[in-house]
Coordinates of C-alpha atoms in Angstrom, one line a residue:
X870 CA -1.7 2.8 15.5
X871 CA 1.1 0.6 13.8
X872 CA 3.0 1.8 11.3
X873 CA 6.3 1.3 9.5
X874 CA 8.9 3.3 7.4
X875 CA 10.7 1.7 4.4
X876 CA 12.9 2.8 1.6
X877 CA 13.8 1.7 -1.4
X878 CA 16.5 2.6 -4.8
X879 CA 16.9 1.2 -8.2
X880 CA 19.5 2.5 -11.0
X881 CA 19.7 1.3 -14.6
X882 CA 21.8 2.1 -17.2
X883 CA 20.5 4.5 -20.2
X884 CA 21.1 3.7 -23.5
X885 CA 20.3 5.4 -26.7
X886 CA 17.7 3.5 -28.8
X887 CA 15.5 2.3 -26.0
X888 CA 12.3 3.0 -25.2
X889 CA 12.5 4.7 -21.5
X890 CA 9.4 3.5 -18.9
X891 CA 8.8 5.9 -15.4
X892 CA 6.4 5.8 -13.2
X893 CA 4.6 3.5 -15.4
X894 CA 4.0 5.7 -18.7
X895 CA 6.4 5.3 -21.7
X896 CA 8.6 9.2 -22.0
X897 CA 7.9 9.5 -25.5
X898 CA 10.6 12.6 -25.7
X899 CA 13.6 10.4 -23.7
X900 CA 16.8 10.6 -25.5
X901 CA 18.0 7.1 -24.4
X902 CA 16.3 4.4 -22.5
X903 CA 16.6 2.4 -19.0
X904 CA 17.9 -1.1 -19.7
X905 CA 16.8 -3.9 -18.2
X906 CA 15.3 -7.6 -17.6
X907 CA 11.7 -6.0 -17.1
X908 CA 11.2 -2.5 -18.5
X909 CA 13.5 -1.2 -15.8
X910 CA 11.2 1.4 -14.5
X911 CA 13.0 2.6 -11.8
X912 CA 10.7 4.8 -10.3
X913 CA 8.5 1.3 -10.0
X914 CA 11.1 -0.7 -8.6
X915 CA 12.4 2.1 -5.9
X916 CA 8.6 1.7 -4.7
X917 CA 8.6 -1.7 -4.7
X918 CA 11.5 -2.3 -2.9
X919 CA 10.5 0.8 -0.2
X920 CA 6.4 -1.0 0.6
X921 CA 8.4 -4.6 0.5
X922 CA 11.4 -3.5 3.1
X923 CA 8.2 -1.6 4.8
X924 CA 6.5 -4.9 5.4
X925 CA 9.8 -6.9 6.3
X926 CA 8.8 -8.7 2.9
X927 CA 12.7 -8.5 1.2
X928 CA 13.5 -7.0 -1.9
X929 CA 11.9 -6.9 -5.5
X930 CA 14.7 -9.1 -6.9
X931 CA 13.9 -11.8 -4.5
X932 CA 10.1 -11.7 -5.6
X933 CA 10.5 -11.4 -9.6
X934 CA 14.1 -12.6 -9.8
X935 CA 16.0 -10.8 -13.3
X936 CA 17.2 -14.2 -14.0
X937 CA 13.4 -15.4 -14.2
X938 CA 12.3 -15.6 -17.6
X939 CA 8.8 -14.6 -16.7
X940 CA 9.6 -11.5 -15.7
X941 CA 11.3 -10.6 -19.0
X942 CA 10.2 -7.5 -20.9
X943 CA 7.2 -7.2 -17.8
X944 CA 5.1 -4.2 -17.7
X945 CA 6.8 -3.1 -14.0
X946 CA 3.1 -2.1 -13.4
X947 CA 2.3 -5.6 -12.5
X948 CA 5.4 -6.0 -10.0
X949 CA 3.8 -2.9 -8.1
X950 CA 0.7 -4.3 -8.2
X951 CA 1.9 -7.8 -6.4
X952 CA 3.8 -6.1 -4.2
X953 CA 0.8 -3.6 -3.0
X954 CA -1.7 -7.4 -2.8
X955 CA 1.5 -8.7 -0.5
X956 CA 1.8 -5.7 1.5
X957 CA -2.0 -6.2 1.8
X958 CA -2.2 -10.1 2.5
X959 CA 0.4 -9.1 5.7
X960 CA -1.6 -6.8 7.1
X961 CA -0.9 -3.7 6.2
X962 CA -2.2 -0.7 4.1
X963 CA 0.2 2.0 2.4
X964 CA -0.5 5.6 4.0
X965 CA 2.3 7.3 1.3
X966 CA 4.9 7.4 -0.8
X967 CA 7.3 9.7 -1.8
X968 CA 9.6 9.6 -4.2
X969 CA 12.8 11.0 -5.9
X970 CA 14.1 10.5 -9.5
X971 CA 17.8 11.4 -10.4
X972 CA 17.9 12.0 -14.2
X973 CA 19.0 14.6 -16.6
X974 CA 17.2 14.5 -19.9
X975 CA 14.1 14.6 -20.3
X976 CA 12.4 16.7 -18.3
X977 CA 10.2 14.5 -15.5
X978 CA 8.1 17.3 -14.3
X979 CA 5.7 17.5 -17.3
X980 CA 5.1 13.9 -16.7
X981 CA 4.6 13.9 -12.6
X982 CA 0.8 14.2 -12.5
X983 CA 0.3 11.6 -15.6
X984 CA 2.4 9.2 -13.4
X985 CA 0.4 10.0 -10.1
X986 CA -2.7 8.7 -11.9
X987 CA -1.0 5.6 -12.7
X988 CA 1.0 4.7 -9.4
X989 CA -2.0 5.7 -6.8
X990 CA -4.4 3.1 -7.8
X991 CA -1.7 0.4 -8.2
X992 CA -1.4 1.6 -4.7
X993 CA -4.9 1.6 -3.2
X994 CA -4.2 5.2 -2.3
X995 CA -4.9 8.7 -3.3
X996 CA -2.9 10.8 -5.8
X997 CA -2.3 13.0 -2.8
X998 CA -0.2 10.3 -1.3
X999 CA 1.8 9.9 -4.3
X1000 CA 4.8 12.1 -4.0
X1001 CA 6.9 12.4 -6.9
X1002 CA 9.9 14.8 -7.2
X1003 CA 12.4 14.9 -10.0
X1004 CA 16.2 16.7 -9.9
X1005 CA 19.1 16.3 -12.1
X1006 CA 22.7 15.3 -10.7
X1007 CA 24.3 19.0 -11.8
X1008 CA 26.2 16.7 -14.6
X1009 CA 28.2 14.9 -11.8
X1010 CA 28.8 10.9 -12.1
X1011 CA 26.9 8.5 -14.1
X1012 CA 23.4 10.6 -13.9
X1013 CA 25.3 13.4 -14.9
X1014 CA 27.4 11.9 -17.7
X1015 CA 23.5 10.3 -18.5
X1016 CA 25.3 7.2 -18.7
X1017 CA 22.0 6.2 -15.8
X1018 CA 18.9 7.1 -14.3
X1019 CA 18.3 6.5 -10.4
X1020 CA 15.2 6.8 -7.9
X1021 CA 15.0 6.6 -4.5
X1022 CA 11.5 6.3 -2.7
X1023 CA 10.4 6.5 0.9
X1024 CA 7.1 4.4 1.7
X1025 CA 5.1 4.4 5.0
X1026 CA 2.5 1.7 5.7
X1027 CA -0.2 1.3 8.5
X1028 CA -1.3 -1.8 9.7
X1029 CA -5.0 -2.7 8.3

């Protein structure tokens, strides 16, 4: 069997008065807000960029450009969706992912299952092989000062 590790990161700034979009699910208690071209879901865009380097496919930003007008204010759901069809139309099939978000307020936890549900169909894969794990950044640097939010995610992908 054929398979293939990739990896992925995204960071945004926070800002208060935003509305703040993870793992494809508005956090309705979030302090401040990623900004962004798209919605600047980071937890999204880590994936993204993990199945896309997976499949030797580049990076989000070279698929849905933040110059690109189209992309502007998009529903980051749709850019995991694409990249899933691509990964797909190459050959391949995601076995996991498994992911970290770097964040201090709010709380992700409450919100992990609620996210799993979203992600794993986007996906074509199980909630099982949706790992999500959130930790704060013990109020060190720009995550601690909550100045920015950051995930990193870890993809592995089988050929078809």
């Amino acid at each position: 069997m054929k398979i293939r590790v990739g990896m992925g990161f995204d960071v945004h700034e926070l800002e208060a008065g935003r509305n703040f979009y993870l793992g494809g699910m508005p956090l309705p208690d979030a302090p401040k807000g990623a900004v962004g071209h798209s919605d600047a879901d980071v937890l999204i865009h880590a994936i993204c960029d993990a199945l896309l380097g997976a499949a030797n496919l580049r990076d989000i930003g070279f698929h849905f450009s933040n110059t690109d007008d189209r992309w502007k204010n998009m529903d980051s759901t749709f850019f995991l969706k694409e990249v899933t069809r691509l990964v797909h139309e190459k050959g391949w099939r995601i076995g996991n992912v498994d992911c970290t978000i770097c964040l201090e307020k709010p709380k992700v936890n409450p919100h992990i299952p609620a996210m799993k549900k979203i992600l794993a169909p986007l996906m074509d894969i199980t909630e099982d092989d949706v790992s999500i794990k959130a930790t704060t950044n013990e109020k060190l640097g720009y995550v601690g000062r909550e100045e920015g939010v950051c995930a990193y995610a870890v993809a592995l992908i089988q050929k078809a």
